[in-house]
PDB file of C-alpha atoms and ligand atoms in Angstrom:
ATOM      1  CA  MET C  26    -137.212 239.921 131.387  1.00 94.00           C
ATOM      2  CA  GLN C  27    -139.779 242.119 133.168  1.00 96.00           C
ATOM      3  CA  ILE C  28    -143.415 241.393 132.325  1.00 97.00           C
ATOM      4  CA  ASP C  29    -146.341 243.705 132.955  1.00 95.00           C
ATOM      5  CA  HIS C  30    -149.214 242.070 134.880  1.00 96.00           C
ATOM      6  CA  PRO C  31    -152.114 243.057 137.151  1.00 97.00           C
ATOM      7  CA  PHE C  32    -151.369 240.826 140.178  1.00 98.00           C
ATOM      8  CA  ASP C  33    -150.393 241.978 143.665  1.00 96.00           C
ATOM      9  CA  GLY C  34    -147.592 240.269 145.546  1.00 97.00           C
ATOM     10  CA  LEU C  35    -146.126 238.701 142.425  1.00 98.00           C
ATOM     11  CA  SER C  36    -142.706 239.490 140.984  1.00 98.00           C
ATOM     12  CA  HIS C  37    -142.560 240.867 137.440  1.00 98.00           C
ATOM     13  CA  THR C  38    -139.382 238.938 136.610  1.00 98.00           C
ATOM     14  CA  LEU C  39    -140.021 236.042 134.258  1.00 98.00           C
ATOM     15  CA  VAL C  40    -138.199 232.864 135.316  1.00 98.00           C
ATOM     16  CA  PRO C  41    -138.196 230.941 132.014  1.00 98.00           C
ATOM     17  CA  ALA C  42    -137.794 227.200 131.497  1.00 98.00           C
ATOM     18  CA  SER C  43    -134.190 225.955 131.563  1.00 98.00           C
ATOM     19  CA  GLY C  44    -132.466 222.935 130.060  1.00 98.00           C
ATOM     20  CA  PRO C  45    -132.241 221.547 126.538  1.00 98.00           C
ATOM     21  CA  ILE C  46    -135.274 222.274 124.367  1.00 97.00           C
ATOM     22  CA  ASN C  47    -135.003 218.802 122.819  1.00 96.00           C
ATOM     23  CA  SER C  48    -134.982 216.974 126.175  1.00 98.00           C
ATOM     24  CA  LYS C  49    -137.495 214.119 126.469  1.00 97.00           C
ATOM     25  CA  TYR C  50    -138.090 215.043 130.109  1.00 98.00           C
ATOM     26  CA  LEU C  51    -139.983 218.084 131.338  1.00 98.00           C
ATOM     27  CA  PHE C  52    -140.086 218.626 135.113  1.00 98.00           C
ATOM     28  CA  VAL C  53    -142.678 221.163 136.253  1.00 98.00           C
ATOM     29  CA  GLY C  54    -142.639 222.728 139.728  1.00 98.00           C
ATOM     30  CA  GLU C  55    -144.933 225.227 141.426  1.00 97.00           C
ATOM     31  CA  SER C  56    -143.411 228.715 141.186  1.00 98.00           C
ATOM     32  CA  PRO C  57    -139.897 230.160 141.541  1.00 98.00           C
ATOM     33  CA  GLY C  58    -138.582 231.125 144.965  1.00 97.00           C
ATOM     34  CA  PHE C  59    -136.631 234.265 145.884  1.00 97.00           C
ATOM     35  CA  GLU C  60    -133.291 232.801 144.778  1.00 97.00           C
ATOM     36  CA  GLU C  61    -134.621 231.813 141.363  1.00 98.00           C
ATOM     37  CA  ASP C  62    -136.152 235.292 140.957  1.00 98.00           C
ATOM     38  CA  GLN C  63    -132.927 237.116 141.908  1.00 97.00           C
ATOM     39  CA  ALA C  64    -130.503 234.980 139.901  1.00 97.00           C
ATOM     40  CA  VAL C  65    -128.845 236.432 136.806  1.00 97.00           C
ATOM     41  CA  PRO C  66    -130.241 235.112 134.587  1.00 97.00           C
ATOM     42  CA  PRO C  67    -133.328 233.947 136.504  1.00 98.00           C
ATOM     43  CA  ARG C  68    -133.537 230.143 136.507  1.00 98.00           C
ATOM     44  CA  PRO C  69    -135.963 227.581 137.997  1.00 98.00           C
ATOM     45  CA  PHE C  70    -134.921 225.263 140.842  1.00 98.00           C
ATOM     46  CA  ILE C  71    -131.553 226.701 141.858  1.00 97.00           C
ATOM     47  CA  GLY C  72    -132.333 227.380 145.534  1.00 95.00           C
ATOM     48  CA  LYS C  73    -132.427 224.834 148.355  1.00 94.00           C
ATOM     49  CA  SER C  74    -135.075 222.601 146.811  1.00 94.00           C
ATOM     50  CA  GLY C  75    -133.252 222.865 143.474  1.00 97.00           C
ATOM     51  CA  GLN C  76    -130.089 221.520 145.085  1.00 96.00           C
ATOM     52  CA  GLU C  77    -132.036 218.571 146.494  1.00 96.00           C
ATOM     53  CA  PHE C  78    -133.593 218.054 143.069  1.00 97.00           C
ATOM     54  CA  ASP C  79    -130.189 218.071 141.282  1.00 97.00           C
ATOM     55  CA  ARG C  80    -128.089 216.162 143.795  1.00 96.00           C
ATOM     56  CA  LEU C  81    -130.463 213.815 145.553  1.00 96.00           C
ATOM     57  CA  TYR C  82    -133.593 213.059 143.538  1.00 97.00           C
ATOM     58  CA  LEU C  83    -132.635 213.308 139.836  1.00 98.00           C
ATOM     59  CA  PRO C  84    -129.788 210.780 140.326  1.00 98.00           C
ATOM     60  CA  MET C  85    -132.393 208.339 141.698  1.00 97.00           C
ATOM     61  CA  ALA C  86    -134.045 208.495 138.277  1.00 98.00           C
ATOM     62  CA  LEU C  87    -130.542 208.133 136.750  1.00 97.00           C
ATOM     63  CA  LEU C  88    -130.929 211.586 135.202  1.00 98.00           C
ATOM     64  CA  ARG C  89    -128.665 214.632 135.305  1.00 98.00           C
ATOM     65  CA  ARG C  90    -129.803 218.222 135.497  1.00 98.00           C
ATOM     66  CA  ARG C  91    -128.119 219.132 132.224  1.00 98.00           C
ATOM     67  CA  GLU C  92    -130.244 216.628 130.284  1.00 98.00           C
ATOM     68  CA  VAL C  93    -133.683 217.611 131.609  1.00 98.00           C
ATOM     69  CA  ARG C  94    -135.903 220.611 130.991  1.00 98.00           C
ATOM     70  CA  VAL C  95    -137.275 222.342 134.082  1.00 98.00           C
ATOM     71  CA  THR C  96    -140.013 224.928 134.525  1.00 98.00           C
ATOM     72  CA  ASN C  97    -142.960 225.932 136.743  1.00 98.00           C
ATOM     73  CA  VAL C  98    -146.764 226.190 136.402  1.00 98.00           C
ATOM     74  CA  LEU C  99    -146.384 229.839 137.398  1.00 98.00           C
ATOM     75  CA  PRO C 100    -143.109 231.333 136.089  1.00 98.00           C
ATOM     76  CA  PHE C 101    -143.067 234.285 138.535  1.00 98.00           C
ATOM     77  CA  HIS C 102    -142.061 234.416 142.195  1.00 98.00           C
ATOM     78  CA  PRO C 103    -144.977 235.003 144.607  1.00 98.00           C
ATOM     79  CA  ILE C 104    -143.658 237.398 147.260  1.00 96.00           C
ATOM     80  CA  ASN C 105    -143.229 235.669 150.657  1.00 94.00           C
ATOM     81  CA  ASN C 106    -143.753 232.338 148.885  1.00 93.00           C
ATOM     82  CA  ARG C 107    -147.537 232.457 149.029  1.00 96.00           C
ATOM     83  CA  ASN C 108    -149.380 229.893 146.919  1.00 96.00           C
ATOM     84  CA  PRO C 109    -150.008 230.708 143.256  1.00 97.00           C
ATOM     85  CA  THR C 110    -153.650 231.604 142.511  1.00 97.00           C
ATOM     86  CA  VAL C 111    -155.846 229.997 139.857  1.00 96.00           C
ATOM     87  CA  ASP C 112    -156.143 233.381 138.080  1.00 98.00           C
ATOM     88  CA  GLU C 113    -152.367 233.789 137.944  1.00 98.00           C
ATOM     89  CA  ILE C 114    -151.838 230.287 136.587  1.00 97.00           C
ATOM     90  CA  LYS C 115    -154.508 230.900 133.912  1.00 97.00           C
ATOM     91  CA  PHE C 116    -153.169 234.347 132.976  1.00 98.00           C
ATOM     92  CA  PHE C 117    -149.626 233.048 132.369  1.00 98.00           C
ATOM     93  CA  ASN C 118    -150.649 229.646 131.030  1.00 97.00           C
ATOM     94  CA  HIS C 119    -149.273 230.429 127.553  1.00 98.00           C
ATOM     95  CA  PHE C 120    -145.676 230.273 128.820  1.00 98.00           C
ATOM     96  CA  LEU C 121    -146.022 226.630 129.857  1.00 98.00           C
ATOM     97  CA  GLN C 122    -148.164 225.655 126.871  1.00 98.00           C
ATOM     98  CA  ASP C 123    -145.731 227.266 124.419  1.00 98.00           C
ATOM     99  CA  ASP C 124    -142.855 225.458 126.089  1.00 98.00           C
ATOM    100  CA  ILE C 125    -144.592 222.080 125.855  1.00 97.00           C
ATOM    101  CA  ALA C 126    -145.414 222.728 122.188  1.00 97.00           C
ATOM    102  CA  ALA C 127    -141.785 223.657 121.454  1.00 97.00           C
ATOM    103  CA  SER C 128    -140.021 220.987 123.490  1.00 96.00           C
ATOM    104  CA  LYS C 129    -142.453 218.106 122.781  1.00 97.00           C
ATOM    105  CA  PRO C 130    -141.542 216.082 125.884  1.00 98.00           C
ATOM    106  CA  GLU C 131    -142.208 212.339 126.097  1.00 97.00           C
ATOM    107  CA  PHE C 132    -142.350 212.489 129.883  1.00 98.00           C
ATOM    108  CA  ILE C 133    -143.871 215.275 131.960  1.00 98.00           C
ATOM    109  CA  ILE C 134    -143.126 215.145 135.664  1.00 98.00           C
ATOM    110  CA  PRO C 135    -145.356 217.488 137.661  1.00 98.00           C
ATOM    111  CA  MET C 136    -143.781 218.044 141.083  1.00 98.00           C
ATOM    112  CA  GLY C 137    -146.155 218.850 143.938  1.00 97.00           C
ATOM    113  CA  TYR C 138    -149.831 219.621 144.376  1.00 96.00           C
ATOM    114  CA  PHE C 139    -150.252 222.579 142.000  1.00 96.00           C
ATOM    115  CA  ALA C 140    -148.404 221.066 139.045  1.00 97.00           C
ATOM    116  CA  THR C 141    -150.117 217.684 139.477  1.00 97.00           C
ATOM    117  CA  ARG C 142    -153.565 219.254 139.427  1.00 96.00           C
ATOM    118  CA  TYR C 143    -152.588 221.395 136.451  1.00 96.00           C
ATOM    119  CA  PHE C 144    -151.936 218.244 134.403  1.00 96.00           C
ATOM    120  CA  LEU C 145    -154.388 215.745 135.889  1.00 96.00           C
ATOM    121  CA  GLY C 146    -157.293 217.874 137.116  1.00 94.00           C
ATOM    122  CA  ASP C 147    -159.067 217.452 140.420  1.00 94.00           C
ATOM    123  CA  VAL C 148    -156.918 214.671 141.869  1.00 95.00           C
ATOM    124  CA  ASP C 149    -155.269 213.912 145.174  1.00 95.00           C
ATOM    125  CA  LEU C 150    -151.458 213.815 145.039  1.00 95.00           C
ATOM    126  CA  GLY C 151    -151.483 210.997 147.600  1.00 95.00           C
ATOM    127  CA  ASN C 152    -153.360 208.720 145.173  1.00 94.00           C
ATOM    128  CA  THR C 153    -151.520 209.678 142.002  1.00 96.00           C
ATOM    129  CA  HIS C 154    -147.818 210.194 142.813  1.00 97.00           C
ATOM    130  CA  GLY C 155    -145.251 207.771 141.404  1.00 97.00           C
ATOM    131  CA  MET C 156    -147.708 206.356 138.840  1.00 96.00           C
ATOM    132  CA  LEU C 157    -147.835 206.673 135.083  1.00 97.00           C
ATOM    133  CA  HIS C 158    -150.871 208.604 133.853  1.00 96.00           C
ATOM    134  CA  ARG C 159    -152.124 209.632 130.428  1.00 94.00           C
ATOM    135  CA  ASN C 160    -154.170 212.676 129.540  1.00 92.00           C
ATOM    136  CA  LYS C 161    -155.914 213.076 126.162  1.00 91.00           C
ATOM    137  CA  ARG C 162    -154.756 216.670 126.005  1.00 92.00           C
ATOM    138  CA  TYR C 163    -151.121 215.487 125.752  1.00 94.00           C
ATOM    139  CA  PRO C 164    -151.200 212.430 123.485  1.00 91.00           C
ATOM    140  CA  ASN C 165    -148.150 210.164 123.715  1.00 92.00           C
ATOM    141  CA  VAL C 166    -146.897 211.862 126.877  1.00 96.00           C
ATOM    142  CA  ALA C 167    -146.386 209.859 130.072  1.00 96.00           C
ATOM    143  CA  ILE C 168    -147.280 211.982 133.104  1.00 97.00           C
ATOM    144  CA  ILE C 169    -145.655 210.885 136.372  1.00 98.00           C
ATOM    145  CA  PRO C 170    -146.450 213.132 139.347  1.00 98.00           C
ATOM    146  CA  THR C 171    -144.072 213.353 142.301  1.00 98.00           C
ATOM    147  CA  TYR C 172    -144.124 215.013 145.679  1.00 97.00           C
ATOM    148  CA  HIS C 173    -142.373 218.397 145.554  1.00 97.00           C
ATOM    149  CA  PRO C 174    -138.627 218.284 146.392  1.00 96.00           C
ATOM    150  CA  ALA C 175    -139.137 221.161 148.867  1.00 95.00           C
ATOM    151  CA  ALA C 176    -141.586 219.012 150.845  1.00 93.00           C
ATOM    152  CA  GLY C 177    -138.700 216.754 151.861  1.00 88.00           C
ATOM    153  CA  LEU C 178    -136.493 219.547 153.245  1.00 92.00           C
ATOM    154  CA  HIS C 179    -137.803 219.248 156.789  1.00 84.00           C
ATOM    155  CA  ASN C 180    -139.576 215.915 156.727  1.00 88.00           C
ATOM    156  CA  THR C 181    -137.765 212.621 156.316  1.00 89.00           C
ATOM    157  CA  ASP C 182    -141.025 210.683 155.801  1.00 91.00           C
ATOM    158  CA  THR C 183    -141.786 212.824 152.773  1.00 93.00           C
ATOM    159  CA  GLN C 184    -138.192 212.447 151.617  1.00 95.00           C
ATOM    160  CA  ALA C 185    -138.794 208.695 151.353  1.00 96.00           C
ATOM    161  CA  LEU C 186    -141.917 209.318 149.259  1.00 97.00           C
ATOM    162  CA  ILE C 187    -140.049 211.647 146.896  1.00 97.00           C
ATOM    163  CA  ALA C 188    -137.248 209.083 146.577  1.00 97.00           C
ATOM    164  CA  TYR C 189    -139.853 206.431 145.713  1.00 97.00           C
ATOM    165  CA  ASP C 190    -141.367 208.730 143.056  1.00 98.00           C
ATOM    166  CA  PHE C 191    -138.015 209.330 141.360  1.00 98.00           C
ATOM    167  CA  GLN C 192    -137.266 205.600 141.356  1.00 97.00           C
ATOM    168  CA  GLN C 193    -140.652 205.106 139.681  1.00 97.00           C
ATOM    169  CA  ILE C 194    -139.588 207.643 137.026  1.00 98.00           C
ATOM    170  CA  ARG C 195    -136.542 205.479 136.337  1.00 97.00           C
ATOM    171  CA  LEU C 196    -138.782 202.429 135.858  1.00 97.00           C
ATOM    172  CA  ALA C 197    -141.014 204.429 133.496  1.00 96.00           C
ATOM    173  CA  LEU C 198    -138.011 205.497 131.403  1.00 95.00           C
ATOM    174  CA  GLU C 199    -137.025 201.838 131.145  1.00 94.00           C
ATOM    175  CA  GLY C 200    -140.581 200.934 130.062  1.00 92.00           C
ATOM    176  CA  LYS C 201    -141.119 198.926 133.241  1.00 90.00           C
ATOM    177  CA  LEU C 202    -143.836 201.011 134.894  1.00 90.00           C
ATOM    178  CA  PRO C 203    -147.352 199.817 134.037  1.00 87.00           C
ATOM    179  CA  GLU C 204    -149.868 202.506 133.103  1.00 86.00           C
ATOM    180  CA  ARG C 205    -152.542 203.364 135.558  1.00 79.00           C
ATOM    181  CA  PRO C 206    -155.791 201.908 134.125  1.00 70.00           C
ATOM    182  CA  VAL C 207    -158.089 204.658 132.795  1.00 66.00           C
ATOM    183  CA  ASP C 208    -161.332 204.941 134.735  1.00 57.00           C
ATOM    184  CA  GLN C 209    -164.163 203.993 132.324  1.00 56.00           C
ATOM    185  CA  PHE C 210    -166.760 205.785 134.441  1.00 55.00           C
ATOM    186  CA  PRO C 211    -166.489 209.559 134.096  1.00 48.00           C
TER     187      PRO C 211
HETATM  188  N1  URA A 329    -138.029 226.673 142.777  1.00 61.13           N
HETATM  189  C1  URA A 329    -138.736 226.601 141.634  1.00 61.13           C
HETATM  190  O1  URA A 329    -138.291 227.039 140.585  1.00 61.13           O
HETATM  191  N2  URA A 329    -139.943 226.031 141.694  1.00 61.13           N
HETATM  192  C2  URA A 329    -140.479 225.522 142.793  1.00 61.13           C
HETATM  193  O2  URA A 329    -141.595 225.003 142.749  1.00 61.13           O
HETATM  194  C3  URA A 329    -139.721 225.618 143.975  1.00 61.13           C
HETATM  195  C4  URA A 329    -138.489 226.195 143.944  1.00 61.13           C
END
């Protein structure tokens, strides 16, 4: 589907969420790449990082791609893979919010810097990844940020961190991951 918008260097092809609408698990990446944008139909996480996600990391959480829902904070491909802008994320926010309202996930897994900050605010991924967070805006949802699967493509140290994060997801699904204590001092 082609969507009219005012942004430069951003594809007009909507890459919608994929996976079962009634899945308990919603994985949220950054923005689609060229392969996701060009696919017929367009689909999130089907390029190189998507293959790592499906074949390497999801199995570490004992999950399969067909049972999880997958989307992005920005559902359009930024040309040359530039970072999404705050204005773009805000402008298209309704796509993600509508999807969360419709799919009612129990677990949201933001993958990477942009998605983690979208759900948890001004935080550092290094201090938050692999832990179970809560946010008043999404009552009864466990939020477990991970490093982005693409970050492991060329860096084996990061690969180990992503693997750790997906093993933490498994523990959370089994009810064995303690919640991160909420800071009482705003
Ligand atoms: N593909 C996606 O759909 N999202 C990402 O963040 C990266 C690759």
